[in-house]
Short mmCIF file of C-alpha atoms and ligand atoms in Angstrom, two decimals:
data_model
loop_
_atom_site.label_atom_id
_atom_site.label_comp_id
_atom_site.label_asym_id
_atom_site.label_seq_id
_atom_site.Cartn_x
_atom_site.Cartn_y
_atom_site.Cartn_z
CA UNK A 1 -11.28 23.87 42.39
CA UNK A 2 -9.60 25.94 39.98
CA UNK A 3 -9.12 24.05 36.62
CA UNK A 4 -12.32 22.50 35.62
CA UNK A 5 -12.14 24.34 31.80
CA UNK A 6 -11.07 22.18 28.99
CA UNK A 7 -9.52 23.74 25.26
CA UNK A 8 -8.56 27.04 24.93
CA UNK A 9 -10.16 28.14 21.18
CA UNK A 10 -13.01 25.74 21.97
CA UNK A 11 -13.62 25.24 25.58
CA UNK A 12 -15.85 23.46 28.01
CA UNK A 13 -16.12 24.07 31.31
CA UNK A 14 -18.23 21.46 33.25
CA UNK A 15 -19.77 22.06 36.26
CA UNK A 16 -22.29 19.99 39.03
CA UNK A 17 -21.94 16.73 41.50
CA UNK A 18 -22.89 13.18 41.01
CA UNK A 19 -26.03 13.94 43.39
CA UNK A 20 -26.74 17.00 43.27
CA UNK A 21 -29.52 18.68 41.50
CA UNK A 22 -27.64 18.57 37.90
CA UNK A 23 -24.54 18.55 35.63
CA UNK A 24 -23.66 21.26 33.12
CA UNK A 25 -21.41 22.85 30.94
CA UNK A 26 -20.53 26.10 29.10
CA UNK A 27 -18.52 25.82 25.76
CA UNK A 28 -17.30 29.19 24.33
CA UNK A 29 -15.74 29.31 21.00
CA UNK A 30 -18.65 27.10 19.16
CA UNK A 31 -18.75 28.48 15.52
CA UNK A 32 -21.80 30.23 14.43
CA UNK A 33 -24.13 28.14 12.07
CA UNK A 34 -24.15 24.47 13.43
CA UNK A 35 -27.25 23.03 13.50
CA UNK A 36 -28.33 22.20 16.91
CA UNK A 37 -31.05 20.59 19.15
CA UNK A 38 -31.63 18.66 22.18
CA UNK A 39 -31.96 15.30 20.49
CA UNK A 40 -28.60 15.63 18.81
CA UNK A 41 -26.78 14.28 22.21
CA UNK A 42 -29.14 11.73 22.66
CA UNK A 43 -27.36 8.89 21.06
CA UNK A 44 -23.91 9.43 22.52
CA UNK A 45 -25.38 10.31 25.63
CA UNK A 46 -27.40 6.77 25.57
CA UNK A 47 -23.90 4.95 24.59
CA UNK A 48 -22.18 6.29 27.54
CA UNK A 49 -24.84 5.89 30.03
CA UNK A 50 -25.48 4.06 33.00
CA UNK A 51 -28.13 1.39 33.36
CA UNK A 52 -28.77 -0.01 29.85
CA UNK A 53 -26.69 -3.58 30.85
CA UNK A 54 -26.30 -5.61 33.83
CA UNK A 55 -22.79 -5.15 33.28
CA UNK A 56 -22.88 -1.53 34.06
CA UNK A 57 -24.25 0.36 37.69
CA UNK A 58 -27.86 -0.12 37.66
CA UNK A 59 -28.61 3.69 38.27
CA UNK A 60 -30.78 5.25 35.89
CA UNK A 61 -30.99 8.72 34.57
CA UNK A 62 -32.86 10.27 31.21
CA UNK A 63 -29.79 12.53 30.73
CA UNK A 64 -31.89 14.52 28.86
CA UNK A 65 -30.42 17.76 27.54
CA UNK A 66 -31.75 21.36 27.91
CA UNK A 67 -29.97 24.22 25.96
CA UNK A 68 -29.96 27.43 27.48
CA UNK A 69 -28.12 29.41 25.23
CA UNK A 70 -25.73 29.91 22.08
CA UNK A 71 -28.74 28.52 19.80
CA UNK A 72 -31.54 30.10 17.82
CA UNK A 73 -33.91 28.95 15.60
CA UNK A 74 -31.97 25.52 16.06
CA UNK A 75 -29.11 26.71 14.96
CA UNK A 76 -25.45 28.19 16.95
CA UNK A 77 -24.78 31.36 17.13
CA UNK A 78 -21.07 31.62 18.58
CA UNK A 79 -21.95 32.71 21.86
CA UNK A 80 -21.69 30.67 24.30
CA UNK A 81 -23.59 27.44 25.01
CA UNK A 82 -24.68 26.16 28.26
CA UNK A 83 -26.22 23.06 28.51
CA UNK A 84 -27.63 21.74 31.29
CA UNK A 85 -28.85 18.02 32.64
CA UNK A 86 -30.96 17.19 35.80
CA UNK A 87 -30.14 14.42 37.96
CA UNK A 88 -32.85 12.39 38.66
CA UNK A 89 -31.70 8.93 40.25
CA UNK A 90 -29.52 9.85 43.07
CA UNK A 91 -29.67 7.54 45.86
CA UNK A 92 -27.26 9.11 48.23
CA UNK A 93 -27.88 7.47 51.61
CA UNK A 94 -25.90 4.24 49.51
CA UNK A 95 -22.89 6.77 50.73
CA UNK A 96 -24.07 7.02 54.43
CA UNK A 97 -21.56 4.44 55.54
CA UNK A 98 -18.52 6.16 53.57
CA UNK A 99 -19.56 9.26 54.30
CA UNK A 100 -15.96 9.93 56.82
CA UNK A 101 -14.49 6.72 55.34
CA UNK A 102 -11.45 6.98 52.43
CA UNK A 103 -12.13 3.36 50.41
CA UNK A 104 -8.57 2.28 49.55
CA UNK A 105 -8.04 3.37 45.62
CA UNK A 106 -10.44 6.32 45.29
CA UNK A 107 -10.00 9.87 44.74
CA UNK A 108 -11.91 11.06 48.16
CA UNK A 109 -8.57 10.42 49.92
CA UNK A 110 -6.88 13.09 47.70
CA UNK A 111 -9.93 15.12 47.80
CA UNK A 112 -10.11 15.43 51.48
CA UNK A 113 -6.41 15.81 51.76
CA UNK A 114 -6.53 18.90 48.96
CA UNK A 115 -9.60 20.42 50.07
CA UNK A 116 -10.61 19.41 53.62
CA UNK A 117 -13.90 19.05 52.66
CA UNK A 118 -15.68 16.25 49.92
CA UNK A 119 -19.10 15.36 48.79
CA UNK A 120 -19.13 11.73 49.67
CA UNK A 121 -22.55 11.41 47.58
CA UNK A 122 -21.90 8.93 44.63
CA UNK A 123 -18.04 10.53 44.79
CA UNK A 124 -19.15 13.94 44.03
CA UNK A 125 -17.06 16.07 41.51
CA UNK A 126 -15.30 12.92 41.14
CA UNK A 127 -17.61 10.43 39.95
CA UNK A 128 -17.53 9.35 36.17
CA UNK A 129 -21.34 11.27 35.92
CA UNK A 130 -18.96 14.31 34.72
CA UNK A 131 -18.02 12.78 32.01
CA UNK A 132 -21.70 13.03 30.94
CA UNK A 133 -20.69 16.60 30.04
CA UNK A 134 -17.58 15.62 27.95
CA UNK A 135 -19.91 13.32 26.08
CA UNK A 136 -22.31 16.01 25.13
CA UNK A 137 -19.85 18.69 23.93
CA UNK A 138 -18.15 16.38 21.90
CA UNK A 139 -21.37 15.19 20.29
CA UNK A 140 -20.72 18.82 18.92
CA UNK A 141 -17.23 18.89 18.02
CA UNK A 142 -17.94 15.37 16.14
CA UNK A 143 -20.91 17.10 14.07
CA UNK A 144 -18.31 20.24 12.93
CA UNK A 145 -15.18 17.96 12.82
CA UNK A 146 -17.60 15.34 10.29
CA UNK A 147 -19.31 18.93 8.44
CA UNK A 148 -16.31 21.18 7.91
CA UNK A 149 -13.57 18.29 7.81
CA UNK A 150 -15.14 15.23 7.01
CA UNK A 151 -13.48 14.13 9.97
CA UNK A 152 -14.76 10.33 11.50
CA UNK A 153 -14.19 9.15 14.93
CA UNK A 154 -14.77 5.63 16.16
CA UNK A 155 -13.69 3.85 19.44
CA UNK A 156 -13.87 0.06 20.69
CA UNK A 157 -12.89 -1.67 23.82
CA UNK A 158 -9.46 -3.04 23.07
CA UNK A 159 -8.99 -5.31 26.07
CA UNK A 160 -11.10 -5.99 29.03
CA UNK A 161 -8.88 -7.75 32.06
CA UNK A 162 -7.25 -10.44 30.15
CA UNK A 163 -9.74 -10.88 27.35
CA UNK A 164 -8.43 -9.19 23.76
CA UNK A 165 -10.17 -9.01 20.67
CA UNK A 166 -9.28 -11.38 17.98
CA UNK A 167 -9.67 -8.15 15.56
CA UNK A 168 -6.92 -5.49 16.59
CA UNK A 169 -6.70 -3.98 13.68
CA UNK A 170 -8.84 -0.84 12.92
CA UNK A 171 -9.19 -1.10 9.60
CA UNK A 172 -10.82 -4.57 9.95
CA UNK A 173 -13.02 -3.24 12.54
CA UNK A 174 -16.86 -3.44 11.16
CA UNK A 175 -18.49 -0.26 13.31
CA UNK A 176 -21.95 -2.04 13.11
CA UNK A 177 -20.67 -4.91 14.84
CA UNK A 178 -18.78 -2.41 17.83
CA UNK A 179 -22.10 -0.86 18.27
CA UNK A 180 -24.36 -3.93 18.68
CA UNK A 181 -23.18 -4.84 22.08
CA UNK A 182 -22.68 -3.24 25.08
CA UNK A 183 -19.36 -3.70 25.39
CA UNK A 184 -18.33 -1.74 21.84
CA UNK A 185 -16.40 -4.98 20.92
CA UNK A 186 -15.29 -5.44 17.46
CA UNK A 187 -15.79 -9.39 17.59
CA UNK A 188 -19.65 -10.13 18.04
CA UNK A 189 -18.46 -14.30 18.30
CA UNK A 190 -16.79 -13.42 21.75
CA UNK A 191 -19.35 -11.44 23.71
CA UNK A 192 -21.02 -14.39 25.08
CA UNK A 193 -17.17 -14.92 26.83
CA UNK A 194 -17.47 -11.60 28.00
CA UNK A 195 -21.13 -11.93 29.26
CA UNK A 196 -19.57 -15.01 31.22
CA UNK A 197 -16.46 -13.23 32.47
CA UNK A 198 -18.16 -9.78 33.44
CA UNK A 199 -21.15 -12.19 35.33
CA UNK A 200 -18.25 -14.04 37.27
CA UNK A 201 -16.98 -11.05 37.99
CA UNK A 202 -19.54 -9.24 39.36
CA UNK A 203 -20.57 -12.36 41.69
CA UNK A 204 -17.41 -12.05 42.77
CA UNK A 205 -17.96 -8.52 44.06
CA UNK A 206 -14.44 -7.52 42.41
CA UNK A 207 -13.35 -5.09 39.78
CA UNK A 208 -11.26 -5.35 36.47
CA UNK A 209 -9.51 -2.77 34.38
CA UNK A 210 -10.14 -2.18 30.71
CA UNK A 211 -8.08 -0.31 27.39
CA UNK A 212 -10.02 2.00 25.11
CA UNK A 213 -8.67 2.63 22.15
CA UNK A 214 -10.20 5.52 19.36
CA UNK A 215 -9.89 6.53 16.13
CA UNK A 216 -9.85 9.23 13.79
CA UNK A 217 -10.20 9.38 10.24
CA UNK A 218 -9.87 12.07 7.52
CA UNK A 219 -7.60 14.38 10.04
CA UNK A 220 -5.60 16.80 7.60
CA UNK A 221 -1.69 16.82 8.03
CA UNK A 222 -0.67 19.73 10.00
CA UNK A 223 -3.26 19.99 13.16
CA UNK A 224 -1.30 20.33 16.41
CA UNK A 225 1.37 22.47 17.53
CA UNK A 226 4.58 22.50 18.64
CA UNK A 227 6.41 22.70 20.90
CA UNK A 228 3.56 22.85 24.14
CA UNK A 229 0.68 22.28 22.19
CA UNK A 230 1.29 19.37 20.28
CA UNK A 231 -1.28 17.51 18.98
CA UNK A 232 -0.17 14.19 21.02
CA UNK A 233 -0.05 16.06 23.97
CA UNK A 234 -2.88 17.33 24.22
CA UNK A 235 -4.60 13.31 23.53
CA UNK A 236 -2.20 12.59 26.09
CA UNK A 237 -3.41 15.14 28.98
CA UNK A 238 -7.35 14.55 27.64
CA UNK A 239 -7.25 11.16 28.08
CA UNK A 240 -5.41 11.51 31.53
CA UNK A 241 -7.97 13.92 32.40
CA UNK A 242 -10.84 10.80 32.37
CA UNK A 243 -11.17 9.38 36.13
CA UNK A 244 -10.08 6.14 36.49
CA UNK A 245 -7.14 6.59 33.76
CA UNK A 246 -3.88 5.51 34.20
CA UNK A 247 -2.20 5.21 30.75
CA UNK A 248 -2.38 6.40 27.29
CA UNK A 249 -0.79 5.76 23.95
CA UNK A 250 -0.03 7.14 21.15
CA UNK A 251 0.44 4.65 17.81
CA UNK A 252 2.16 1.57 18.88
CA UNK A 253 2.70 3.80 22.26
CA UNK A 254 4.47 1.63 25.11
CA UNK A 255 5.19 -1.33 22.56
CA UNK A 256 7.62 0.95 20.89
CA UNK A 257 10.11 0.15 23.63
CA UNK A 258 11.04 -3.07 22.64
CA UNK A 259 10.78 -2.14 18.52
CA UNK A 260 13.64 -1.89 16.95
CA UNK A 261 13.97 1.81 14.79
CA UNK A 262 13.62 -0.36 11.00
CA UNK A 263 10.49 -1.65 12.08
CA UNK A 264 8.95 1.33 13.83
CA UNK A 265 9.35 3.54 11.15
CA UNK A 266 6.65 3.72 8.92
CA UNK A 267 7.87 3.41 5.29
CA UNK A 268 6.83 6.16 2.78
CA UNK A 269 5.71 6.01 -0.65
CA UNK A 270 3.90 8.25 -3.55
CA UNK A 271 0.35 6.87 -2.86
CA UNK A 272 1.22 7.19 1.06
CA UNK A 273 2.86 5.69 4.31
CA UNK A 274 2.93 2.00 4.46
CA UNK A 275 2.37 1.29 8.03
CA UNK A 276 1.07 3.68 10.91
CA UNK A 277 3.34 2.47 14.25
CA UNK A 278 3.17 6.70 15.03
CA UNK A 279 -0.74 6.62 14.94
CA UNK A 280 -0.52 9.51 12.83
CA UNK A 281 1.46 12.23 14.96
CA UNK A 282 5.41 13.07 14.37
CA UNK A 283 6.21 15.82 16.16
CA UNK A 284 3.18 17.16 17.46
CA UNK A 285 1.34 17.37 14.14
CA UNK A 286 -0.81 15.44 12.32
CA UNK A 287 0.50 13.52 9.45
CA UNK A 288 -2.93 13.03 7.24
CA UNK A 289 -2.78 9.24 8.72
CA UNK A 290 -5.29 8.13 11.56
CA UNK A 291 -5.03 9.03 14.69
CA UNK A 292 -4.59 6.62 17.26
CA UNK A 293 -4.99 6.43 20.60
CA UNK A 294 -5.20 3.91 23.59
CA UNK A 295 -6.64 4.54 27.07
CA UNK A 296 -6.23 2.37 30.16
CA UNK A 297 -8.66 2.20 33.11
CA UNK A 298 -7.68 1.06 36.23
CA UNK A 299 -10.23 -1.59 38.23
CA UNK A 300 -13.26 0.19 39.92
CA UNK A 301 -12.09 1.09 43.34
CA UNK A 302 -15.74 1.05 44.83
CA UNK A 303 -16.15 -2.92 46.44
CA UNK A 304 -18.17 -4.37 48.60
CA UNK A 305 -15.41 -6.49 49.35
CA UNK A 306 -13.51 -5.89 52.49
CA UNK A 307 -10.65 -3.28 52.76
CA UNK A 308 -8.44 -1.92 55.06
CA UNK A 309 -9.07 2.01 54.77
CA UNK A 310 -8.86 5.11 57.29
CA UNK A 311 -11.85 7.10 58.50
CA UNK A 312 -11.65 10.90 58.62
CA UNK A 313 -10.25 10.83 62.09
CA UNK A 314 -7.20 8.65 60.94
CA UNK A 315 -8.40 5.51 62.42
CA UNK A 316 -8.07 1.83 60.44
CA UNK A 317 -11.50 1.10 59.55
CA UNK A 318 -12.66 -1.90 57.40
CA UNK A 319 -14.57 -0.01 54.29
CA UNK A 320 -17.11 -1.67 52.29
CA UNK A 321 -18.71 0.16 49.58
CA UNK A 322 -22.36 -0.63 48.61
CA UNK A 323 -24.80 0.60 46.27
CA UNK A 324 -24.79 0.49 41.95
CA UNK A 325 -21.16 0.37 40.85
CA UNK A 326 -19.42 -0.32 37.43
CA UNK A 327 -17.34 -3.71 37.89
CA UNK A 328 -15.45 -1.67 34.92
CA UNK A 329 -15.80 1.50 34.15
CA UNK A 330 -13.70 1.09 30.98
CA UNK A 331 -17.45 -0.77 29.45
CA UNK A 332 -19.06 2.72 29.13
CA UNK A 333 -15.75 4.51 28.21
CA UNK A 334 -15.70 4.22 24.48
CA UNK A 335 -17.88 7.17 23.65
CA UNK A 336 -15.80 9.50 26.81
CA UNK A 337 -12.63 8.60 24.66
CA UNK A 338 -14.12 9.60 21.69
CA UNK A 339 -15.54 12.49 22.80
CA UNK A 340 -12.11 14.06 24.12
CA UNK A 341 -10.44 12.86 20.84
CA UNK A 342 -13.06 15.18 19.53
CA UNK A 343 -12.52 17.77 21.64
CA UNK A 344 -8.79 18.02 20.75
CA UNK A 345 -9.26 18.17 17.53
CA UNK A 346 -11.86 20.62 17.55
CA UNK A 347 -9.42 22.70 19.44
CA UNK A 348 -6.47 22.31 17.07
CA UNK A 349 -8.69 22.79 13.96
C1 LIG B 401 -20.08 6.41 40.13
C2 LIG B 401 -20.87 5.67 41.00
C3 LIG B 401 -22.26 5.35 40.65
C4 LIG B 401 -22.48 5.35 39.13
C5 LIG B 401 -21.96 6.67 38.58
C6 LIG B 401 -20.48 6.77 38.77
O1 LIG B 401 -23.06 6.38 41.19
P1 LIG B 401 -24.42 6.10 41.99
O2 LIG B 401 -24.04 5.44 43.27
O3 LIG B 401 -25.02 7.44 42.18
O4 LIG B 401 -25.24 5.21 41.13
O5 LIG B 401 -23.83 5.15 38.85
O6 LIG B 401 -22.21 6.81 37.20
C7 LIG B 401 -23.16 7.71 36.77
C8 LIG B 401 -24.16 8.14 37.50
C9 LIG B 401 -22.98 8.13 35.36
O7 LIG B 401 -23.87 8.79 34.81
O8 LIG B 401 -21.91 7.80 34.80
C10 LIG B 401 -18.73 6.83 40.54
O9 LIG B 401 -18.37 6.66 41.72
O10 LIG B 401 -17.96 7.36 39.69
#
C-alpha cells in the first residue's frame, strides 16, 4: 500500500487491520500547546462506534485511546503524535467461509486483484474499523478549529433508503435532538419509523444505503486554494476516501443540474449572502458562509443472503457472509464525515 497518509500541513497516517492486534495513527504537523488527553476522543469515538444499537454490528470494542507521543504534561508539543487503539473483539473465524471467496460488492475483489494477497479477517485494511483513526484525529482538529477559529462542525443523517427528514434545513436543525438517537436524525417524531424500517430490514437480511450530510460554521472567507488544492476538492477526495462512499456534494451539489443560473446564485447584500446553493465554496475558497457537504453510502455489501460470487480459483461459488454486520453503514457515519470535514480544514487553516 502506498498512500495511506492524509493532509499535507496536518497529516495522519493510519495504520492496523480490522483483526489484528490494533489500529493507529501518526499525525505530524499538530501545533504545540493543545491541550490533550486520552478521554478527549472518548465521545466521538463512542458516536462512531460499533455495538451501542441493534441497528449497528453487534461487535464490541472499548476503543480506548493510548498516546504515545507529541504530548507532555497533557499538553502537544508539535512533534508528532501517535496514538494507538487495541482490538479487543475480533472474532475472525466469522471470515473462515470467505476466506478465498470475493462477496459480490466488496473491496476484497479489488484487493486481491491489486495485491494478490488480502486479510479476509473482518475485511482487513478495508473494513470501516479504520475509520476509528479518522475519528480520533479529528477529535483534534475540531478542538483547534473550535480554540483558534471558533470554528463548529455538526453532521446528521440526511436520508436513510427512502426515508428523509422532515427538517432539511441546517439552520433548523436542533443538535440536541441529532444527538439523542442513534441514528443522528434531526426529527426525534420519526425515529420510531426508522426503528421499524431498520428492524424490517435487518430481518430481511438485506442492506440499504444512507446520505450524510455536515456542517461547518464560523469558517473565515479565504481557506482553500486554488487551482489543485481547492477547498471543495479536497471535501470532495476526503469524503471519497470513506469506504462505502459513492457520492459527494458540495452546496446544492447534483441538484444544481436542473437549477436554472437566477436561482442558483446566491444573492448578495451589505449584512451578507441571501441564500447558500454553493455551500460556502466559489472557486476553491471559502466564502465566510457554511460549509456544506453531502456524503452517500452505498448498501452494506456483507449479506447473508445468497450471491453469485467467484472463489480465489475463479470458480462461481454461492457466497454468504455471516457474522456482525452494519445493515447501513451510513448510521455510524456522521461523526467519520465530520471528522474529515475537520481534517480539511485543519489542513487549509
Ligand atoms: C466491518 C465488519 C464488522 C464490523 C466492523 C466493520 O467487523 P467484525 O466482523 O469484526 O465485527 O464490526 O466495524 C468495526 C469493527 C468498527 O469499529 O467500525 C467491515 O467489514 O467493514
Amino acid at each position: 500500500m502506498s498512500s495511506n497518509r492524509f493532509g499535507q500541513l496536518f497529516s495522519v497516517t493510519t495504520f492496523g487491520e480490522s483483526h489484528g492486534p490494533a489500529i493507529g495513527c501518526v499525525i505530524d504537523g499538530c501545533p504545540p500547546g493543545i491541550a490533550l488527553a486520552p478521554e478527549d476522543f472518548a465521545h466521538d469515538l463512542a458516536r462512531r462506534a460499533t455495538g451501542k444499537s441493534r441497528h449497528t454490528s453487534a461487535r464490541r470494542e472499548a476503543d480506548a485511546v493510548e498516546i504515545l507521543s507529541g504530548v507532555y504534561e497533557g499538553v502537544t508539543t508539535g512533534t508528532p503524535i501517535a496514538l494507538l487503539i487495541r482490538n479487543t473483539d475480533q472474532r475472525s473465524k466469522d471470515y473462515a467461509n470467505i476466506a478465498a471467496q470475493f462477496r459480490p460488492g466488496h473491496a476484497d475483489y479489488a484487493y486481491w486483484q491489486k495485491y494478490g494477497i488480502r486479510d479476509p479477517r473482518g475485511g482487513g485494511r478495508s473494513s470501516a474499523r479504520e475509520t476509528t483513526m479518522r475519528v480520533a484525529a479529528g477529535t483534534i482538529a475540531k478542538k483547534w478549529l473550535a480554540q483558534r477559529h471558533g470554528v463548529q462542525v455538526h453532521g446528521w443523517l440526511s436520508q436513510l433508503g427512502e426515508l428523509v427528514p422532515s427538517v432539511s434545513d441546517s439552520q433548523a436543525i436542533d443538535w440536541t435532538v441529532v444527538e439523542a438517537n442513534p441514528f443522528f436524525w434531526p426529527d426525534a417524531a420519526q425515529v420510531p419509523e426508522l426503528e421499524a424500517y431498520m428492524d424490517a430490514l435487518r430481518k430481511s437480511g438485506d442492506s440499504v444505503g444512507a446520505r450524510v450530510t455536515v456542517v461547518a460554521d464560523g469558517v473565515p472567507p479565504g481557506w482553500g486554494a486554488p487551482i489543485y488544492g481547492k477547498l471543495d476538492g479536497d471535501l470532495a477526495a476526503a469524503m471519497m476516501s470513506i469506504n462505502a462512499v459513492k457520492g459527494v456534494e458540495i452546496g446544492d451539489g447534483f441538484a444544481a443540474v436542473a437549477q436554472r443560473g437566477s436561482a442558483h446564485r446566491d444573492l448578495m447584500t451589505p449584512a451578507g449572502f441571501a441564500s447558500n446553493h454553493a455551500g460556502g465554496v466559489l472557486g476553491g475558497i471559502s466564502t465566510g458562509q457554511q460549509i456544506v457537504v453531502s456524503t452517500a453510502f452505498k448498501p452494506t455489501s456483507s449479506l447473508r443472503l445468497p450471491a453469485d460470487g467467484l472463489d480465489t480459483d475463479g470458480n462461481t461459488v454461492e457466497v454468504i457472509t455471516t457474522g456482525r454486520h452494519d445493515p447501513c453503514v451510513g448510521i455510524r457515519a456522521t461523526p467519520i464525515c465530520e471528522a474529515m470535514l475537520a481534517l480539511v480544514l485543519m489542513d487549509q487553516a
